PDB file of C-alpha atoms in Angstrom:
ATOM      1  CA  PRO A 838      86.046 -44.579  25.128  1.00 36.00           C
ATOM      2  CA  ASP A 839      87.443 -42.561  27.877  1.00 37.00           C
ATOM      3  CA  GLU A 840      87.646 -45.796  30.441  1.00 39.00           C
ATOM      4  CA  PRO A 841      88.966 -49.193  30.139  1.00 35.00           C
ATOM      5  CA  PRO A 842      89.013 -51.565  28.121  1.00 36.00           C
ATOM      6  CA  TYR A 843      89.904 -49.273  25.395  1.00 34.00           C
ATOM      7  CA  LEU A 844      88.206 -51.095  22.889  1.00 37.00           C
ATOM      8  CA  ARG A 845      89.225 -50.693  19.211  1.00 37.00           C
ATOM      9  CA  GLY A 846      86.017 -51.705  17.776  1.00 39.00           C
ATOM     10  CA  PRO A 847      82.000 -51.453  18.719  1.00 38.00           C
ATOM     11  CA  ALA A 848      81.022 -54.076  21.014  1.00 39.00           C
ATOM     12  CA  GLN A 849      77.310 -53.458  20.716  1.00 41.00           C
ATOM     13  CA  GLY A 850      74.306 -54.337  18.560  1.00 44.00           C
ATOM     14  CA  PRO A 851      74.124 -57.055  15.971  1.00 49.00           C
ATOM     15  CA  ALA A 852      76.780 -57.289  13.120  1.00 50.00           C
ATOM     16  CA  PRO A 853      79.075 -54.470  13.927  1.00 54.00           C
ATOM     17  CA  PRO A 854      82.059 -53.952  11.841  1.00 60.00           C
ATOM     18  CA  SER A 855      85.652 -55.073  13.271  1.00 69.00           C
ATOM     19  CA  CYS A 856      88.273 -52.814  13.903  1.00 77.00           C
ATOM     20  CA  VAL A 857      90.462 -55.813  14.986  1.00 89.00           C
ATOM     21  CA  PRO A 858      93.579 -56.388  13.313  1.00 91.00           C
ATOM     22  CA  PRO A 859      93.579 -59.447  11.020  1.00 91.00           C
ATOM     23  CA  ASP A 860      96.105 -61.724  12.553  1.00 94.00           C
ATOM     24  CA  LEU A 861      94.683 -60.892  16.170  1.00 95.00           C
ATOM     25  CA  ALA A 862      90.879 -61.511  14.748  1.00 94.00           C
ATOM     26  CA  ARG A 863      91.957 -65.039  12.976  1.00 96.00           C
ATOM     27  CA  ASP A 864      93.436 -66.101  16.085  1.00 97.00           C
ATOM     28  CA  ALA A 865      90.756 -65.323  18.653  1.00 97.00           C
ATOM     29  CA  VAL A 866      88.236 -67.020  16.035  1.00 97.00           C
ATOM     30  CA  ASP A 867      90.221 -69.991  15.775  1.00 98.00           C
ATOM     31  CA  GLY A 868      90.243 -70.239  19.414  1.00 98.00           C
ATOM     32  CA  TYR A 869      86.511 -69.503  19.544  1.00 98.00           C
ATOM     33  CA  GLU A 870      86.012 -72.464  17.009  1.00 98.00           C
ATOM     34  CA  ALA A 871      88.111 -74.966  18.875  1.00 98.00           C
ATOM     35  CA  PHE A 872      85.614 -74.309  21.972  1.00 97.00           C
ATOM     36  CA  VAL A 873      82.561 -74.958  19.744  1.00 97.00           C
ATOM     37  CA  ASP A 874      83.920 -78.292  18.513  1.00 95.00           C
ATOM     38  CA  ALA A 875      84.615 -79.097  22.319  1.00 95.00           C
ATOM     39  CA  TYR A 876      81.230 -78.169  23.558  1.00 95.00           C
ATOM     40  CA  ASP A 877      79.633 -80.063  20.944  1.00 95.00           C
ATOM     41  CA  ARG A 878      81.554 -83.392  21.600  1.00 93.00           C
ATOM     42  CA  ALA A 879      81.513 -82.970  25.234  1.00 95.00           C
ATOM     43  CA  ILE A 880      77.408 -82.607  25.229  1.00 95.00           C
ATOM     44  CA  GLY A 881      77.301 -85.932  22.725  1.00 93.00           C
ATOM     45  CA  PHE A 882      77.177 -84.544  19.109  1.00 89.00           C
ATOM     46  CA  GLY A 883      79.166 -86.694  16.796  1.00 75.00           C
ATOM     47  CA  GLY A 884      78.220 -90.034  18.554  1.00 76.00           C
ATOM     48  CA  VAL A 885      75.986 -92.477  20.537  1.00 70.00           C
ATOM     49  CA  GLY A 886      76.899 -93.133  23.947  1.00 73.00           C
ATOM     50  CA  PRO A 887      77.743 -90.859  27.024  1.00 79.00           C
ATOM     51  CA  VAL A 888      78.530 -87.318  26.976  1.00 91.00           C
ATOM     52  CA  ASP A 889      82.061 -86.559  28.425  1.00 91.00           C
ATOM     53  CA  PRO A 890      82.909 -83.764  31.265  1.00 90.00           C
ATOM     54  CA  ASP A 891      86.592 -84.708  31.213  1.00 90.00           C
ATOM     55  CA  LEU A 892      87.006 -84.336  27.667  1.00 91.00           C
ATOM     56  CA  PRO A 893      90.818 -83.206  27.517  1.00 94.00           C
ATOM     57  CA  ALA A 894      89.612 -80.330  24.720  1.00 94.00           C
ATOM     58  CA  ILE A 895      87.462 -78.722  27.720  1.00 95.00           C
ATOM     59  CA  ASP A 896      90.680 -77.626  29.171  1.00 95.00           C
ATOM     60  CA  ALA A 897      92.084 -76.833  25.964  1.00 97.00           C
ATOM     61  CA  THR A 898      89.906 -74.224  24.868  1.00 98.00           C
ATOM     62  CA  MET A 899      87.884 -72.784  27.897  1.00 97.00           C
ATOM     63  CA  VAL A 900      88.910 -70.636  30.989  1.00 97.00           C
ATOM     64  CA  GLU A 901      86.575 -69.606  34.204  1.00 96.00           C
ATOM     65  CA  PRO A 902      83.816 -68.979  34.253  1.00 96.00           C
ATOM     66  CA  GLN A 903      83.059 -70.890  31.213  1.00 96.00           C
ATOM     67  CA  LEU A 904      85.007 -73.979  32.150  1.00 96.00           C
ATOM     68  CA  SER A 905      83.261 -74.568  35.428  1.00 95.00           C
ATOM     69  CA  SER A 906      79.768 -73.720  33.800  1.00 95.00           C
ATOM     70  CA  LEU A 907      80.238 -76.119  30.735  1.00 95.00           C
ATOM     71  CA  ARG A 908      81.718 -78.986  33.399  1.00 94.00           C
ATOM     72  CA  ALA A 909      78.531 -78.767  35.559  1.00 94.00           C
ATOM     73  CA  PHE A 910      75.883 -78.640  32.334  1.00 95.00           C
ATOM     74  CA  VAL A 911      77.908 -81.866  31.187  1.00 94.00           C
ATOM     75  CA  ALA A 912      77.956 -83.245  34.584  1.00 93.00           C
ATOM     76  CA  ASP A 913      74.264 -82.885  35.068  1.00 94.00           C
ATOM     77  CA  LEU A 914      73.586 -84.486  31.242  1.00 94.00           C
ATOM     78  CA  ARG A 915      75.672 -87.601  32.377  1.00 93.00           C
ATOM     79  CA  ALA A 916      73.792 -87.670  35.778  1.00 94.00           C
ATOM     80  CA  SER A 917      70.394 -87.883  33.709  1.00 94.00           C
ATOM     81  CA  GLY A 918      71.588 -89.996  31.323  1.00 93.00           C
ATOM     82  CA  GLU A 919      71.121 -87.623  28.629  1.00 94.00           C
ATOM     83  CA  ALA A 920      73.224 -86.290  25.697  1.00 94.00           C
ATOM     84  CA  PHE A 921      72.298 -84.111  22.684  1.00 94.00           C
ATOM     85  CA  ARG A 922      71.864 -85.530  19.119  1.00 94.00           C
ATOM     86  CA  GLY A 923      71.093 -84.498  15.530  1.00 92.00           C
ATOM     87  CA  GLU A 924      72.324 -81.926  13.411  1.00 92.00           C
ATOM     88  CA  ARG A 925      75.118 -79.513  14.846  1.00 92.00           C
ATOM     89  CA  ASP A 926      74.517 -75.902  14.499  1.00 94.00           C
ATOM     90  CA  GLU A 927      76.272 -73.898  11.950  1.00 93.00           C
ATOM     91  CA  HIS A 928      78.492 -71.029  12.965  1.00 94.00           C
ATOM     92  CA  ASP A 929      79.761 -67.735  11.421  1.00 93.00           C
ATOM     93  CA  PRO A 930      81.886 -66.234  14.191  1.00 94.00           C
ATOM     94  CA  TRP A 931      83.815 -62.766  13.447  1.00 93.00           C
ATOM     95  CA  ALA A 932      86.066 -60.546  15.739  1.00 94.00           C
ATOM     96  CA  ILE A 933      84.349 -57.321  16.625  1.00 91.00           C
ATOM     97  CA  SER A 934      86.311 -55.659  19.496  1.00 91.00           C
ATOM     98  CA  ALA A 935      90.005 -56.408  21.112  1.00 93.00           C
ATOM     99  CA  ASN A 936      91.248 -54.565  24.363  1.00 91.00           C
ATOM    100  CA  GLU A 937      94.043 -52.450  24.522  1.00 87.00           C
ATOM    101  CA  GLY A 938      96.913 -55.209  25.636  1.00 90.00           C
ATOM    102  CA  ASP A 939      95.122 -57.669  22.651  1.00 92.00           C
ATOM    103  CA  ASN A 940      94.646 -60.363  25.308  1.00 95.00           C
ATOM    104  CA  ARG A 941      90.842 -60.087  25.072  1.00 96.00           C
ATOM    105  CA  VAL A 942      88.585 -60.421  21.910  1.00 96.00           C
ATOM    106  CA  VAL A 943      84.689 -59.957  22.034  1.00 95.00           C
ATOM    107  CA  VAL A 944      83.636 -62.579  19.268  1.00 95.00           C
ATOM    108  CA  TYR A 945      80.046 -62.478  17.650  1.00 93.00           C
ATOM    109  CA  ASP A 946      78.755 -65.585  16.243  1.00 94.00           C
ATOM    110  CA  CYS A 947      75.475 -65.997  13.888  1.00 92.00           C
ATOM    111  CA  VAL A 948      74.415 -69.216  14.663  1.00 94.00           C
ATOM    112  CA  GLU A 949      71.945 -71.353  12.769  1.00 93.00           C
ATOM    113  CA  ILE A 950      70.348 -73.448  14.979  1.00 94.00           C
ATOM    114  CA  GLY A 951      70.115 -76.859  13.602  1.00 93.00           C
ATOM    115  CA  LYS A 952      67.638 -79.617  14.441  1.00 94.00           C
ATOM    116  CA  HIS A 953      68.619 -81.380  17.481  1.00 94.00           C
ATOM    117  CA  GLY A 954      67.423 -82.128  20.839  1.00 93.00           C
ATOM    118  CA  ARG A 955      68.369 -83.432  24.240  1.00 92.00           C
ATOM    119  CA  VAL A 956      67.609 -87.252  24.423  1.00 93.00           C
ATOM    120  CA  ASP A 957      68.703 -90.517  26.388  1.00 92.00           C
ATOM    121  CA  GLU A 958      72.264 -90.806  25.771  1.00 90.00           C
ATOM    122  CA  ALA A 959      71.807 -94.350  23.708  1.00 89.00           C
ATOM    123  CA  ALA A 960      69.505 -92.764  21.210  1.00 89.00           C
ATOM    124  CA  SER A 961      71.344 -91.827  17.710  1.00 89.00           C
ATOM    125  CA  GLU A 962      68.500 -89.277  16.726  1.00 89.00           C
ATOM    126  CA  PRO A 963      66.141 -86.767  18.485  1.00 90.00           C
ATOM    127  CA  ALA A 964      62.664 -87.860  18.710  1.00 87.00           C
ATOM    128  CA  ASP A 965      61.554 -83.912  19.075  1.00 89.00           C
ATOM    129  CA  VAL A 966      63.948 -81.027  17.825  1.00 90.00           C
ATOM    130  CA  SER A 967      64.537 -77.854  19.365  1.00 89.00           C
ATOM    131  CA  ALA A 968      61.639 -75.411  18.876  1.00 89.00           C
ATOM    132  CA  HIS A 969      64.416 -72.882  17.529  1.00 89.00           C
ATOM    133  CA  ALA A 970      65.545 -75.100  14.950  1.00 92.00           C
ATOM    134  CA  ASP A 971      65.888 -73.474  11.556  1.00 92.00           C
ATOM    135  CA  THR A 972      65.981 -70.005  13.097  1.00 93.00           C
ATOM    136  CA  MET A 973      69.163 -68.132  13.784  1.00 93.00           C
ATOM    137  CA  ARG A 974      70.715 -66.629  17.084  1.00 92.00           C
ATOM    138  CA  LEU A 975      73.587 -64.004  17.711  1.00 93.00           C
ATOM    139  CA  ASP A 976      76.152 -65.051  20.262  1.00 95.00           C
ATOM    140  CA  GLY A 977      78.535 -63.149  21.821  1.00 95.00           C
ATOM    141  CA  ALA A 978      82.001 -64.632  23.360  1.00 97.00           C
ATOM    142  CA  ALA A 979      84.631 -63.084  25.509  1.00 97.00           C
ATOM    143  CA  VAL A 980      87.825 -65.065  24.112  1.00 98.00           C
ATOM    144  CA  HIS A 981      90.727 -64.635  26.351  1.00 97.00           C
ATOM    145  CA  ARG A 982      94.686 -65.163  25.580  1.00 96.00           C
ATOM    146  CA  ASP A 983      95.654 -67.776  28.196  1.00 90.00           C
ATOM    147  CA  ARG A 984      99.817 -67.855  27.484  1.00 90.00           C
ATOM    148  CA  ASP A 985     100.020 -68.325  23.978  1.00 91.00           C
ATOM    149  CA  GLU A 986      96.638 -69.801  23.341  1.00 96.00           C
ATOM    150  CA  TRP A 987      92.966 -68.376  23.032  1.00 98.00           C
ATOM    151  CA  LYS A 988      90.272 -69.577  24.971  1.00 98.00           C
ATOM    152  CA  VAL A 989      86.878 -69.230  25.687  1.00 98.00           C
ATOM    153  CA  ALA A 990      85.840 -67.334  29.194  1.00 97.00           C
ATOM    154  CA  GLY A 991      82.141 -66.660  28.430  1.00 97.00           C
ATOM    155  CA  VAL A 992      79.143 -66.949  26.010  1.00 97.00           C
ATOM    156  CA  SER A 993      76.121 -65.283  25.970  1.00 95.00           C
ATOM    157  CA  VAL A 994      73.047 -64.903  23.929  1.00 94.00           C
ATOM    158  CA  ILE A 995      72.420 -61.586  22.370  1.00 92.00           C
ATOM    159  CA  GLU A 996      69.340 -62.381  20.668  1.00 91.00           C
ATOM    160  CA  GLU A 997      67.460 -65.433  19.515  1.00 91.00           C
ATOM    161  CA  GLY A 998      64.673 -66.298  16.826  1.00 90.00           C
ATOM    162  CA  LEU A 999      66.346 -64.306  13.849  1.00 88.00           C
ATOM    163  CA  GLU A1000      65.259 -64.721  10.517  1.00 86.00           C
ATOM    164  CA  GLN A1001      68.779 -63.698   9.519  1.00 84.00           C
ATOM    165  CA  CYS A1002      72.028 -62.470  11.005  1.00 81.00           C
ATOM    166  CA  SER A1003      75.604 -62.388   9.285  1.00 70.00           C
ATOM    167  CA  SER A1004      78.812 -61.256  10.113  1.00 66.00           C
ATOM    168  CA  SER A1005      80.194 -57.811   8.747  1.00 55.00           C
ATOM    169  CA  ALA A1006      82.740 -59.612   6.486  1.00 51.00           C
ATOM    170  CA  PRO A1007      82.421 -59.233   2.921  1.00 46.00           C
TER     171      PRO A1007
END
């Protein structure tokens, strides 16, 4: 490419191959997976009771604008007395591109949607599950190095309702 950010690998389309050095890819994906775990715990997966917008793992795994976005979403859940319950989504993330300074990596994630739903926070299981349960979704995440830790700056849905998707890994 002729203009910044001088990507090492392609950042377009589902399941592109990665040109990110393996150590850099592993560190960025590890940061992304820590974010997924913190996100799930903050919205209520893994327990019965209130959601937690003040979960320390939120600050440990996110930077702006994702940090404010998640806090606002979780605060709205708490205000309405709701949480998410049921099966967590299954994730298959991989790094697809890095900028020239190796401090920003694009991670794609093939997400298998679990049977879960938004419920009253006192509930342990959802009465109704997401209409997208048992389908797949391709997400894209901007993962940034914040000091020596990898944190998610933003996540967006690339494509929903897929019958299949997978990383380019063998």
